[in-house]
Amino acid sequence: MKKLLEIALGVVTSIGGYLDAGTIATAAAAGALFGFDLLWVIPLGTLCAICLVEMSGRLSAVSRHTLRDAMRERLGFDFFVLTLVLGLVVDVSVLAAELGGMAIAAELLTGIAFRWWALPAAVLTWLILWKGTFGVIEKGVALLGLVTVSFLAAAWTLHPPVGALARGLVPSLGAGDRFRYWFLAVAILGSLISPYLFYFYSSGAVEEKWDESYLGVNRIVATLGMAFGGIIAMAVLVVAAMVFHPNGIRVERYEQATLLLTAPFGRAGFYLFAASLGIACLGAALELALAVGYDFAQGFGWRWGQNRRPRDAARFALVYTGALAVAAIPIALGVDPLGVTVLSMAFTALVLPFVVLPFLALMNDRGYLREHTNHRLANAVVLAVVVLAFVLAVVSIPLQILGGG
């Protein structure tokens, strides 16, 4: 009964925690510009995320090590430092995007410019980390994130054409501005396969003292939670394709994105969007800040754990405090949160091979995982998606920047 409850809570919180600023921004931009054409990217990225999250939980349950700890132990300290630096740059930029999403949500509700909400957003996130336990962060905030199911309700209300949906699920080369098409494909993949997801999940498995008896729980939670989260991400794209694309509206500011829910739900949709954006970004900001703290503490052998009091894991707490302070700076200076979000998602895809390939090496190490190593199919799926995202990122990001996108 206890494990059934954990499965139910794990699936529900995964749904509420999977959608964040990156997913909302990239899916909305893709639907507005290309209709349903980029719908196929979301199932592809979600499948990869399912595999990686399941692997990270399996690694921790079997080895009793977190992913960062295992990398340092098996691949050496020098390699760990390289991945730490790359991960830090990406995580702090994505954290800035999440704080920006929270600030925009506050601006929508109050009319006060988002830059003035950057510091309060960072302080709120820090207070929850400082005072809360891992369970509060993982389950409490993520449960609030179920408000994002409103995007699924909106997609249902708008009755999208089945034929167009089916065509959107078939990969295509895109029409019109192909550079922007592939750039958005990369950004969507980056939003769905952010490394902090599996680092955070791995650390959570150790915090909750998982062992091999939890392998079934892990598989179900990773599969159903990520899958349902992916469905909500698809709903965002579908609503954008129905609301924006026929009218030629490009989503260039978060304020425009409120139409995603005001079109089907009227004034109530405005508040639903603000709540969805704010809560989703808060949940992601908490996980990102923790992930940065986990990375340093686990790699350098410091005491760590969200269930510890800050004074008992002082360096761990100092790192996530510093990450929040740095991430708040560009938003406080007025840098456009939507631009930060989309570009940080694309750069996430660019660094994926440096994070995922050593992870796959660990997952195929029989000395570490014994009979619980990866199946060939899981290796093939993850490798194919990560290589695709990397190649597309290498080609599309420079062209998009040079083109003024």
mmCIF file of C-alpha atoms in Angstrom:
data_model
loop_
_atom_site.group_PDB
_atom_site.id
_atom_site.type_symbol
_atom_site.label_atom_id
_atom_site.label_comp_id
_atom_site.label_asym_id
_atom_site.label_seq_id
_atom_site.Cartn_x
_atom_site.Cartn_y
_atom_site.Cartn_z
ATOM 1 C CA MET A 1 0.000 0.000 0.000
ATOM 2 C CA LYS A 2 2.843 2.371 0.831
ATOM 3 C CA LYS A 3 4.444 1.866 -2.584
ATOM 4 C CA LEU A 4 1.098 2.263 -4.355
ATOM 5 C CA LEU A 5 0.713 5.612 -2.617
ATOM 6 C CA GLU A 6 4.255 6.570 -3.644
ATOM 7 C CA ILE A 7 3.472 5.643 -7.250
ATOM 8 C CA ALA A 8 0.291 7.735 -7.226
ATOM 9 C CA LEU A 9 2.033 10.736 -5.659
ATOM 10 C CA GLY A 10 5.066 10.323 -7.888
ATOM 11 C CA VAL A 11 3.001 10.274 -11.079
ATOM 12 C CA VAL A 12 0.848 13.227 -10.024
ATOM 13 C CA THR A 13 3.825 15.349 -8.972
ATOM 14 C CA SER A 14 5.726 14.450 -12.146
ATOM 15 C CA ILE A 15 2.811 15.771 -14.200
ATOM 16 C CA GLY A 16 2.755 18.998 -12.212
ATOM 17 C CA GLY A 17 6.541 19.348 -12.234
ATOM 18 C CA TYR A 18 7.364 18.564 -15.873
ATOM 19 C CA LEU A 19 5.940 21.749 -17.406
ATOM 20 C CA ASP A 20 8.054 24.864 -16.897
ATOM 21 C CA ALA A 21 8.935 28.160 -18.572
ATOM 22 C CA GLY A 22 10.971 26.429 -21.262
ATOM 23 C CA THR A 23 8.214 24.036 -22.253
ATOM 24 C CA ILE A 24 5.508 26.719 -22.276
ATOM 25 C CA ALA A 25 7.629 29.227 -24.218
ATOM 26 C CA THR A 26 8.984 26.847 -26.870
ATOM 27 C CA ALA A 27 5.725 24.964 -27.432
ATOM 28 C CA ALA A 28 3.737 28.206 -27.688
ATOM 29 C CA ALA A 29 6.242 29.736 -30.137
ATOM 30 C CA ALA A 30 6.248 26.560 -32.244
ATOM 31 C CA GLY A 31 2.456 26.368 -32.431
ATOM 32 C CA ALA A 32 2.134 30.054 -33.261
ATOM 33 C CA LEU A 33 4.665 29.950 -36.109
ATOM 34 C CA PHE A 34 4.199 26.486 -37.572
ATOM 35 C CA GLY A 35 0.803 25.264 -36.425
ATOM 36 C CA PHE A 36 0.873 21.543 -35.667
ATOM 37 C CA ASP A 37 4.025 20.869 -37.722
ATOM 38 C CA LEU A 38 6.375 20.584 -34.718
ATOM 39 C CA LEU A 39 4.059 18.429 -32.627
ATOM 40 C CA TRP A 40 6.186 15.342 -33.366
ATOM 41 C CA VAL A 41 9.156 16.780 -31.451
ATOM 42 C CA ILE A 42 7.386 16.583 -28.078
ATOM 43 C CA PRO A 43 6.744 12.793 -28.053
ATOM 44 C CA LEU A 44 10.326 12.262 -29.222
ATOM 45 C CA GLY A 45 11.772 14.406 -26.443
ATOM 46 C CA THR A 46 9.395 12.952 -23.859
ATOM 47 C CA LEU A 47 10.418 9.389 -24.760
ATOM 48 C CA CYS A 48 14.061 10.349 -24.258
ATOM 49 C CA ALA A 49 13.224 12.049 -20.943
ATOM 50 C CA ILE A 50 11.372 8.936 -19.742
ATOM 51 C CA CYS A 51 14.429 6.790 -20.496
ATOM 52 C CA LEU A 52 16.876 9.165 -18.796
ATOM 53 C CA VAL A 53 14.759 9.744 -15.688
ATOM 54 C CA GLU A 54 14.144 5.996 -15.291
ATOM 55 C CA MET A 55 17.885 5.356 -15.683
ATOM 56 C CA SER A 56 18.792 7.943 -13.042
ATOM 57 C CA GLY A 57 16.377 6.415 -10.541
ATOM 58 C CA ARG A 58 17.625 2.896 -11.321
ATOM 59 C CA LEU A 59 21.243 3.969 -10.906
ATOM 60 C CA SER A 60 20.560 5.438 -7.461
ATOM 61 C CA ALA A 61 18.367 2.552 -6.299
ATOM 62 C CA VAL A 62 20.926 -0.106 -7.264
ATOM 63 C CA SER A 63 24.225 1.637 -6.495
ATOM 64 C CA ARG A 64 23.007 3.923 -3.662
ATOM 65 C CA HIS A 65 24.956 6.684 -5.420
ATOM 66 C CA THR A 66 23.666 9.817 -7.075
ATOM 67 C CA LEU A 67 24.466 10.392 -10.726
ATOM 68 C CA ARG A 68 27.042 13.113 -9.980
ATOM 69 C CA ASP A 69 28.706 10.986 -7.313
ATOM 70 C CA ALA A 70 28.872 8.024 -9.695
ATOM 71 C CA MET A 71 30.381 10.148 -12.481
ATOM 72 C CA ARG A 72 33.142 11.374 -10.218
ATOM 73 C CA GLU A 73 33.864 7.908 -8.859
ATOM 74 C CA ARG A 74 33.852 6.007 -12.166
ATOM 75 C CA LEU A 75 34.994 8.597 -14.706
ATOM 76 C CA GLY A 76 37.435 10.646 -12.662
ATOM 77 C CA PHE A 77 37.483 14.052 -11.014
ATOM 78 C CA ASP A 78 38.759 15.958 -14.076
ATOM 79 C CA PHE A 79 35.867 14.757 -16.216
ATOM 80 C CA PHE A 80 33.453 15.560 -13.410
ATOM 81 C CA VAL A 81 34.736 19.165 -13.286
ATOM 82 C CA LEU A 82 34.212 19.554 -17.053
ATOM 83 C CA THR A 83 30.590 18.403 -16.853
ATOM 84 C CA LEU A 84 30.102 20.503 -13.714
ATOM 85 C CA VAL A 85 31.156 23.702 -15.483
ATOM 86 C CA LEU A 86 28.995 22.996 -18.545
ATOM 87 C CA GLY A 87 26.056 22.063 -16.361
ATOM 88 C CA LEU A 88 26.469 25.160 -14.200
ATOM 89 C CA VAL A 89 26.316 27.530 -17.185
ATOM 90 C CA VAL A 90 23.175 25.852 -18.526
ATOM 91 C CA ASP A 91 21.463 25.446 -15.143
ATOM 92 C CA VAL A 92 21.971 29.074 -14.100
ATOM 93 C CA SER A 93 20.699 30.358 -17.464
ATOM 94 C CA VAL A 94 17.623 28.112 -17.218
ATOM 95 C CA LEU A 95 17.170 29.180 -13.584
ATOM 96 C CA ALA A 96 17.142 32.794 -14.782
ATOM 97 C CA ALA A 97 14.417 31.844 -17.254
ATOM 98 C CA GLU A 98 12.326 30.282 -14.481
ATOM 99 C CA LEU A 99 12.719 33.314 -12.221
ATOM 100 C CA GLY A 100 11.749 35.420 -15.231
ATOM 101 C CA GLY A 101 8.605 33.335 -15.677
ATOM 102 C CA MET A 102 7.688 33.875 -12.015
ATOM 103 C CA ALA A 103 8.319 37.615 -12.401
ATOM 104 C CA ILE A 104 6.129 37.804 -15.512
ATOM 105 C CA ALA A 105 3.321 35.973 -13.679
ATOM 106 C CA ALA A 106 3.554 38.568 -10.893
ATOM 107 C CA GLU A 107 3.532 41.390 -13.453
ATOM 108 C CA LEU A 108 0.394 39.990 -15.063
ATOM 109 C CA LEU A 109 -1.397 39.946 -11.717
ATOM 110 C CA THR A 110 -0.180 43.314 -10.376
ATOM 111 C CA GLY A 111 0.769 45.482 -13.358
ATOM 112 C CA ILE A 112 4.203 46.145 -11.807
ATOM 113 C CA ALA A 113 7.071 45.594 -14.276
ATOM 114 C CA PHE A 114 8.648 42.155 -14.132
ATOM 115 C CA ARG A 115 12.156 43.436 -13.333
ATOM 116 C CA TRP A 116 10.931 44.529 -9.883
ATOM 117 C CA TRP A 117 9.768 40.984 -9.187
ATOM 118 C CA ALA A 118 13.126 39.319 -9.935
ATOM 119 C CA LEU A 119 14.460 39.667 -6.388
ATOM 120 C CA PRO A 120 11.165 38.687 -4.661
ATOM 121 C CA ALA A 121 10.958 35.605 -6.925
ATOM 122 C CA ALA A 122 14.507 34.595 -5.971
ATOM 123 C CA VAL A 123 13.871 35.253 -2.264
ATOM 124 C CA LEU A 124 10.630 33.227 -2.293
ATOM 125 C CA THR A 125 12.433 30.301 -3.927
ATOM 126 C CA TRP A 126 15.282 30.594 -1.429
ATOM 127 C CA LEU A 127 12.925 30.715 1.580
ATOM 128 C CA ILE A 128 11.173 27.515 0.504
ATOM 129 C CA LEU A 129 14.561 25.827 0.061
ATOM 130 C CA TRP A 130 15.842 27.159 3.372
ATOM 131 C CA LYS A 131 12.799 26.162 5.402
ATOM 132 C CA GLY A 132 11.240 23.295 3.442
ATOM 133 C CA THR A 133 12.000 19.583 3.290
ATOM 134 C CA PHE A 134 12.542 17.536 0.154
ATOM 135 C CA GLY A 135 8.975 16.219 0.398
ATOM 136 C CA VAL A 136 7.540 19.754 0.471
ATOM 137 C CA ILE A 137 9.467 20.689 -2.652
ATOM 138 C CA GLU A 138 8.946 17.477 -4.592
ATOM 139 C CA LYS A 139 5.291 16.882 -3.765
ATOM 140 C CA GLY A 140 3.828 20.060 -2.307
ATOM 141 C CA VAL A 141 4.811 22.572 -4.992
ATOM 142 C CA ALA A 142 4.480 20.024 -7.808
ATOM 143 C CA LEU A 143 0.927 19.207 -6.705
ATOM 144 C CA LEU A 144 0.083 22.890 -7.090
ATOM 145 C CA GLY A 145 1.527 22.582 -10.587
ATOM 146 C CA LEU A 146 -1.460 20.464 -11.576
ATOM 147 C CA VAL A 147 -3.104 23.779 -12.463
ATOM 148 C CA THR A 148 -1.233 23.352 -15.766
ATOM 149 C CA VAL A 149 -3.795 20.687 -16.678
ATOM 150 C CA SER A 150 -5.837 23.733 -17.722
ATOM 151 C CA PHE A 151 -3.856 23.686 -21.003
ATOM 152 C CA LEU A 152 -5.196 20.198 -21.681
ATOM 153 C CA ALA A 153 -8.726 21.380 -20.939
ATOM 154 C CA ALA A 154 -8.204 24.320 -23.304
ATOM 155 C CA ALA A 155 -7.011 22.046 -26.113
ATOM 156 C CA TRP A 156 -10.088 19.860 -25.653
ATOM 157 C CA THR A 157 -12.394 22.897 -25.634
ATOM 158 C CA LEU A 158 -11.001 24.230 -28.931
ATOM 159 C CA HIS A 159 -11.641 20.920 -30.794
ATOM 160 C CA PRO A 160 -8.478 20.748 -32.926
ATOM 161 C CA PRO A 161 -8.879 18.913 -36.261
ATOM 162 C CA VAL A 162 -7.862 15.259 -35.880
ATOM 163 C CA GLY A 163 -6.301 15.092 -39.346
ATOM 164 C CA ALA A 164 -4.007 18.054 -38.650
ATOM 165 C CA LEU A 165 -3.002 16.553 -35.304
ATOM 166 C CA ALA A 166 -2.123 13.261 -36.971
ATOM 167 C CA ARG A 167 -0.034 15.015 -39.627
ATOM 168 C CA GLY A 168 1.767 17.002 -36.928
ATOM 169 C CA LEU A 169 2.878 13.784 -35.235
ATOM 170 C CA VAL A 170 4.747 12.719 -38.379
ATOM 171 C CA PRO A 171 8.284 14.196 -38.601
ATOM 172 C CA SER A 172 8.731 16.634 -41.479
ATOM 173 C CA LEU A 173 11.403 18.971 -42.833
ATOM 174 C CA GLY A 174 9.246 22.018 -42.203
ATOM 175 C CA ALA A 175 8.013 24.724 -44.526
ATOM 176 C CA GLY A 176 8.710 28.451 -44.696
ATOM 177 C CA ASP A 177 11.466 29.620 -42.350
ATOM 178 C CA ARG A 178 13.304 26.323 -41.916
ATOM 179 C CA PHE A 179 16.092 27.790 -39.806
ATOM 180 C CA ARG A 180 13.560 28.958 -37.220
ATOM 181 C CA TYR A 181 11.695 25.647 -37.560
ATOM 182 C CA TRP A 182 14.759 23.612 -36.627
ATOM 183 C CA PHE A 183 15.848 26.119 -33.994
ATOM 184 C CA LEU A 184 12.483 25.702 -32.265
ATOM 185 C CA ALA A 185 12.739 21.908 -32.617
ATOM 186 C CA VAL A 186 16.087 22.098 -30.791
ATOM 187 C CA ALA A 187 14.666 24.426 -28.126
ATOM 188 C CA ILE A 188 11.719 22.084 -27.487
ATOM 189 C CA LEU A 189 14.075 19.112 -27.121
ATOM 190 C CA GLY A 190 16.238 21.126 -24.735
ATOM 191 C CA SER A 191 13.225 22.037 -22.615
ATOM 192 C CA LEU A 192 12.103 18.408 -22.375
ATOM 193 C CA ILE A 193 15.515 16.812 -21.728
ATOM 194 C CA SER A 194 17.076 19.347 -19.351
ATOM 195 C CA PRO A 195 19.868 17.590 -17.404
ATOM 196 C CA TYR A 196 18.650 19.011 -14.093
ATOM 197 C CA LEU A 197 15.638 16.681 -14.359
ATOM 198 C CA PHE A 198 17.621 13.486 -14.011
ATOM 199 C CA TYR A 199 20.210 14.931 -11.596
ATOM 200 C CA PHE A 200 17.395 16.088 -9.317
ATOM 201 C CA TYR A 201 15.535 12.766 -9.659
ATOM 202 C CA SER A 202 18.682 10.779 -8.875
ATOM 203 C CA SER A 203 19.383 12.857 -5.772
ATOM 204 C CA GLY A 204 15.758 12.514 -4.684
ATOM 205 C CA ALA A 205 15.992 8.724 -4.895
ATOM 206 C CA VAL A 206 18.971 8.801 -2.528
ATOM 207 C CA GLU A 207 17.270 11.335 -0.220
ATOM 208 C CA GLU A 208 14.269 8.994 0.007
ATOM 209 C CA LYS A 209 16.524 5.954 0.541
ATOM 210 C CA TRP A 210 15.447 3.926 -2.460
ATOM 211 C CA ASP A 211 16.848 0.423 -2.913
ATOM 212 C CA GLU A 212 16.335 -2.313 -5.507
ATOM 213 C CA SER A 213 12.804 -2.965 -4.231
ATOM 214 C CA TYR A 214 11.875 0.441 -5.707
ATOM 215 C CA LEU A 215 12.844 -0.381 -9.280
ATOM 216 C CA GLY A 216 9.216 -1.071 -10.217
ATOM 217 C CA VAL A 217 8.037 2.140 -8.559
ATOM 218 C CA ASN A 218 10.754 4.036 -10.383
ATOM 219 C CA ARG A 219 9.783 2.608 -13.774
ATOM 220 C CA ILE A 220 6.085 3.422 -13.361
ATOM 221 C CA VAL A 221 6.640 6.934 -11.969
ATOM 222 C CA ALA A 222 9.152 7.855 -14.677
ATOM 223 C CA THR A 223 7.026 6.474 -17.508
ATOM 224 C CA LEU A 224 3.576 7.710 -16.526
ATOM 225 C CA GLY A 225 4.686 10.992 -14.959
ATOM 226 C CA MET A 226 6.847 12.113 -17.883
ATOM 227 C CA ALA A 227 4.308 10.817 -20.431
ATOM 228 C CA PHE A 228 1.420 12.777 -18.938
ATOM 229 C CA GLY A 229 3.670 15.822 -18.615
ATOM 230 C CA GLY A 230 4.503 15.468 -22.308
ATOM 231 C CA ILE A 231 0.801 15.350 -23.153
ATOM 232 C CA ILE A 232 0.287 18.690 -21.381
ATOM 233 C CA ALA A 233 3.240 20.136 -23.324
ATOM 234 C CA MET A 234 1.578 18.940 -26.533
ATOM 235 C CA ALA A 235 -1.622 20.642 -25.384
ATOM 236 C CA VAL A 236 0.237 23.971 -25.108
ATOM 237 C CA LEU A 237 1.427 23.638 -28.708
ATOM 238 C CA VAL A 238 -2.033 22.605 -29.916
ATOM 239 C CA VAL A 239 -3.720 25.590 -28.230
ATOM 240 C CA ALA A 240 -1.100 27.948 -29.702
ATOM 241 C CA ALA A 241 -1.670 26.420 -33.142
ATOM 242 C CA MET A 242 -5.421 27.016 -32.797
ATOM 243 C CA VAL A 243 -5.282 30.507 -31.259
ATOM 244 C CA PHE A 244 -2.225 32.185 -32.791
ATOM 245 C CA HIS A 245 -1.311 30.467 -36.052
ATOM 246 C CA PRO A 246 -4.517 31.205 -38.045
ATOM 247 C CA ASN A 247 -4.192 34.894 -37.119
ATOM 248 C CA GLY A 248 -0.485 35.169 -37.943
ATOM 249 C CA ILE A 249 0.422 36.105 -34.356
ATOM 250 C CA ARG A 250 4.008 35.411 -33.279
ATOM 251 C CA VAL A 251 4.565 34.879 -29.551
ATOM 252 C CA GLU A 252 7.352 37.351 -28.785
ATOM 253 C CA ARG A 253 6.385 38.233 -25.203
ATOM 254 C CA TYR A 254 4.865 36.250 -22.358
ATOM 255 C CA GLU A 255 2.019 38.761 -22.182
ATOM 256 C CA GLN A 256 0.824 37.533 -25.578
ATOM 257 C CA ALA A 257 0.828 33.958 -24.309
ATOM 258 C CA THR A 258 -2.053 34.735 -21.940
ATOM 259 C CA LEU A 259 -4.306 34.266 -24.991
ATOM 260 C CA LEU A 260 -3.575 30.541 -24.728
ATOM 261 C CA LEU A 261 -6.126 30.324 -21.935
ATOM 262 C CA THR A 262 -8.142 33.527 -22.294
ATOM 263 C CA ALA A 263 -9.299 32.483 -25.780
ATOM 264 C CA PRO A 264 -11.092 29.349 -24.517
ATOM 265 C CA PHE A 265 -11.887 30.452 -20.937
ATOM 266 C CA GLY A 266 -12.245 34.243 -21.028
ATOM 267 C CA ARG A 267 -11.187 36.298 -18.014
ATOM 268 C CA ALA A 268 -10.776 33.189 -15.846
ATOM 269 C CA GLY A 269 -8.215 31.967 -18.359
ATOM 270 C CA PHE A 270 -6.059 35.021 -17.663
ATOM 271 C CA TYR A 271 -5.731 34.042 -14.002
ATOM 272 C CA LEU A 272 -5.279 30.385 -14.902
ATOM 273 C CA PHE A 273 -2.387 31.289 -17.187
ATOM 274 C CA ALA A 274 -0.717 33.497 -14.577
ATOM 275 C CA ALA A 275 -1.094 30.766 -11.948
ATOM 276 C CA SER A 276 0.126 28.043 -14.330
ATOM 277 C CA LEU A 277 3.184 30.052 -15.368
ATOM 278 C CA GLY A 278 4.070 31.195 -11.855
ATOM 279 C CA ILE A 279 3.661 27.832 -10.129
ATOM 280 C CA ALA A 280 5.318 25.830 -12.915
ATOM 281 C CA CYS A 281 8.307 28.180 -12.882
ATOM 282 C CA LEU A 282 8.516 28.125 -9.080
ATOM 283 C CA GLY A 283 8.637 24.328 -9.075
ATOM 284 C CA ALA A 284 11.335 24.279 -11.754
ATOM 285 C CA ALA A 285 13.348 27.024 -9.993
ATOM 286 C CA LEU A 286 13.349 24.994 -6.774
ATOM 287 C CA GLU A 287 14.542 21.879 -8.576
ATOM 288 C CA LEU A 288 17.189 23.778 -10.551
ATOM 289 C CA ALA A 289 18.639 25.553 -7.518
ATOM 290 C CA LEU A 290 18.745 22.252 -5.660
ATOM 291 C CA ALA A 291 20.335 20.537 -8.653
ATOM 292 C CA VAL A 292 23.169 23.104 -8.654
ATOM 293 C CA GLY A 293 23.691 22.548 -4.930
ATOM 294 C CA TYR A 294 23.629 18.771 -5.406
ATOM 295 C CA ASP A 295 26.169 18.972 -8.247
ATOM 296 C CA PHE A 296 28.783 20.770 -6.178
ATOM 297 C CA ALA A 297 28.205 18.975 -2.891
ATOM 298 C CA GLN A 298 28.172 15.485 -4.376
ATOM 299 C CA GLY A 299 31.143 16.144 -6.623
ATOM 300 C CA PHE A 300 33.357 17.662 -3.929
ATOM 301 C CA GLY A 301 32.225 15.325 -1.153
ATOM 302 C CA TRP A 302 30.443 17.922 0.969
ATOM 303 C CA ARG A 303 27.576 17.139 3.297
ATOM 304 C CA TRP A 304 24.316 17.614 1.421
ATOM 305 C CA GLY A 305 20.595 16.948 1.616
ATOM 306 C CA GLN A 306 17.457 19.064 1.513
ATOM 307 C CA ASN A 307 16.222 17.260 4.626
ATOM 308 C CA ARG A 308 19.253 18.541 6.550
ATOM 309 C CA ARG A 309 19.148 21.899 8.286
ATOM 310 C CA PRO A 310 21.112 24.542 6.352
ATOM 311 C CA ARG A 311 23.675 24.888 9.129
ATOM 312 C CA ASP A 312 24.342 21.137 8.898
ATOM 313 C CA ALA A 313 25.031 21.372 5.148
ATOM 314 C CA ALA A 314 26.284 24.937 4.936
ATOM 315 C CA ARG A 315 28.267 24.733 1.679
ATOM 316 C CA PHE A 316 25.372 22.974 -0.069
ATOM 317 C CA ALA A 317 23.005 25.769 1.044
ATOM 318 C CA LEU A 318 25.538 28.447 0.075
ATOM 319 C CA VAL A 319 25.767 27.126 -3.498
ATOM 320 C CA TYR A 320 22.025 27.164 -4.174
ATOM 321 C CA THR A 321 21.807 30.611 -2.558
ATOM 322 C CA GLY A 322 24.542 31.901 -4.870
ATOM 323 C CA ALA A 323 22.916 30.324 -7.931
ATOM 324 C CA LEU A 324 19.638 32.113 -7.198
ATOM 325 C CA ALA A 325 21.401 35.440 -6.659
ATOM 326 C CA VAL A 326 23.294 35.217 -9.963
ATOM 327 C CA ALA A 327 20.254 34.015 -11.923
ATOM 328 C CA ALA A 328 18.139 36.944 -10.690
ATOM 329 C CA ILE A 329 20.558 39.577 -12.078
ATOM 330 C CA PRO A 330 19.607 39.535 -15.798
ATOM 331 C CA ILE A 331 15.891 39.576 -14.989
ATOM 332 C CA ALA A 332 16.368 42.476 -12.559
ATOM 333 C CA LEU A 333 18.226 44.340 -15.329
ATOM 334 C CA GLY A 334 15.219 43.962 -17.615
ATOM 335 C CA VAL A 335 16.485 41.260 -19.982
ATOM 336 C CA ASP A 336 13.489 39.781 -21.828
ATOM 337 C CA PRO A 337 12.504 36.559 -19.967
ATOM 338 C CA LEU A 338 11.052 34.931 -23.091
ATOM 339 C CA GLY A 339 14.260 35.466 -25.053
ATOM 340 C CA VAL A 340 16.334 34.102 -22.162
ATOM 341 C CA THR A 341 14.056 31.075 -21.967
ATOM 342 C CA VAL A 342 14.117 30.049 -25.625
ATOM 343 C CA LEU A 343 17.864 30.590 -26.061
ATOM 344 C CA SER A 344 18.730 28.744 -22.826
ATOM 345 C CA MET A 345 16.649 25.769 -23.986
ATOM 346 C CA ALA A 346 18.564 25.658 -27.278
ATOM 347 C CA PHE A 347 21.934 25.792 -25.485
ATOM 348 C CA THR A 348 20.742 22.984 -23.221
ATOM 349 C CA ALA A 349 20.442 20.781 -26.304
ATOM 350 C CA LEU A 350 23.967 21.804 -27.304
ATOM 351 C CA VAL A 351 25.553 20.419 -24.111
ATOM 352 C CA LEU A 352 23.449 17.251 -23.884
ATOM 353 C CA PRO A 353 26.093 14.885 -25.366
ATOM 354 C CA PHE A 354 28.656 15.943 -22.748
ATOM 355 C CA VAL A 355 26.205 15.001 -19.996
ATOM 356 C CA VAL A 356 24.268 12.091 -21.458
ATOM 357 C CA LEU A 357 27.040 10.057 -23.106
ATOM 358 C CA PRO A 358 28.997 9.504 -19.862
ATOM 359 C CA PHE A 359 25.665 8.758 -18.190
ATOM 360 C CA LEU A 360 25.038 6.010 -20.749
ATOM 361 C CA ALA A 361 28.532 4.648 -20.097
ATOM 362 C CA LEU A 362 27.656 4.345 -16.405
ATOM 363 C CA MET A 363 24.318 2.693 -17.170
ATOM 364 C CA ASN A 364 26.105 -0.033 -19.139
ATOM 365 C CA ASP A 365 28.746 -0.695 -16.464
ATOM 366 C CA ARG A 366 28.061 -4.172 -15.051
ATOM 367 C CA GLY A 367 30.554 -3.575 -12.280
ATOM 368 C CA TYR A 368 28.287 -0.808 -11.051
ATOM 369 C CA LEU A 369 24.779 -1.963 -11.899
ATOM 370 C CA ARG A 370 25.234 -5.743 -12.174
ATOM 371 C CA GLU A 371 22.191 -7.243 -13.935
ATOM 372 C CA HIS A 372 20.378 -3.884 -13.987
ATOM 373 C CA THR A 373 22.329 -2.334 -16.868
ATOM 374 C CA ASN A 374 20.535 -0.769 -19.832
ATOM 375 C CA HIS A 375 18.783 -2.665 -22.593
ATOM 376 C CA ARG A 376 19.991 -1.950 -26.115
ATOM 377 C CA LEU A 377 16.705 -0.282 -27.059
ATOM 378 C CA ALA A 378 17.017 2.327 -24.276
ATOM 379 C CA ASN A 379 20.603 3.042 -25.312
ATOM 380 C CA ALA A 380 19.553 3.444 -28.952
ATOM 381 C CA VAL A 381 16.621 5.781 -28.186
ATOM 382 C CA VAL A 382 18.612 8.108 -25.946
ATOM 383 C CA LEU A 383 21.665 8.133 -28.213
ATOM 384 C CA ALA A 384 19.605 8.883 -31.330
ATOM 385 C CA VAL A 385 17.635 11.759 -29.765
ATOM 386 C CA VAL A 386 20.670 13.347 -28.102
ATOM 387 C CA VAL A 387 22.778 13.189 -31.258
ATOM 388 C CA LEU A 388 19.879 14.629 -33.281
ATOM 389 C CA ALA A 389 19.434 17.489 -30.800
ATOM 390 C CA PHE A 390 23.167 18.227 -30.793
ATOM 391 C CA VAL A 391 23.531 18.257 -34.591
ATOM 392 C CA LEU A 392 20.477 20.461 -35.003
ATOM 393 C CA ALA A 393 21.752 22.796 -32.282
ATOM 394 C CA VAL A 394 25.189 23.130 -33.886
ATOM 395 C CA VAL A 395 23.592 24.084 -37.209
ATOM 396 C CA SER A 396 20.556 26.113 -36.165
ATOM 397 C CA ILE A 397 21.743 28.195 -33.197
ATOM 398 C CA PRO A 398 24.437 30.186 -35.074
ATOM 399 C CA LEU A 399 22.132 30.699 -38.057
ATOM 400 C CA GLN A 400 19.317 31.859 -35.813
ATOM 401 C CA ILE A 401 21.567 34.303 -33.950
ATOM 402 C CA LEU A 402 23.165 35.642 -37.144
ATOM 403 C CA GLY A 403 19.697 36.046 -38.594
ATOM 404 C CA GLY A 404 18.600 38.220 -35.695
ATOM 405 C CA GLY A 405 16.167 35.650 -34.288
#
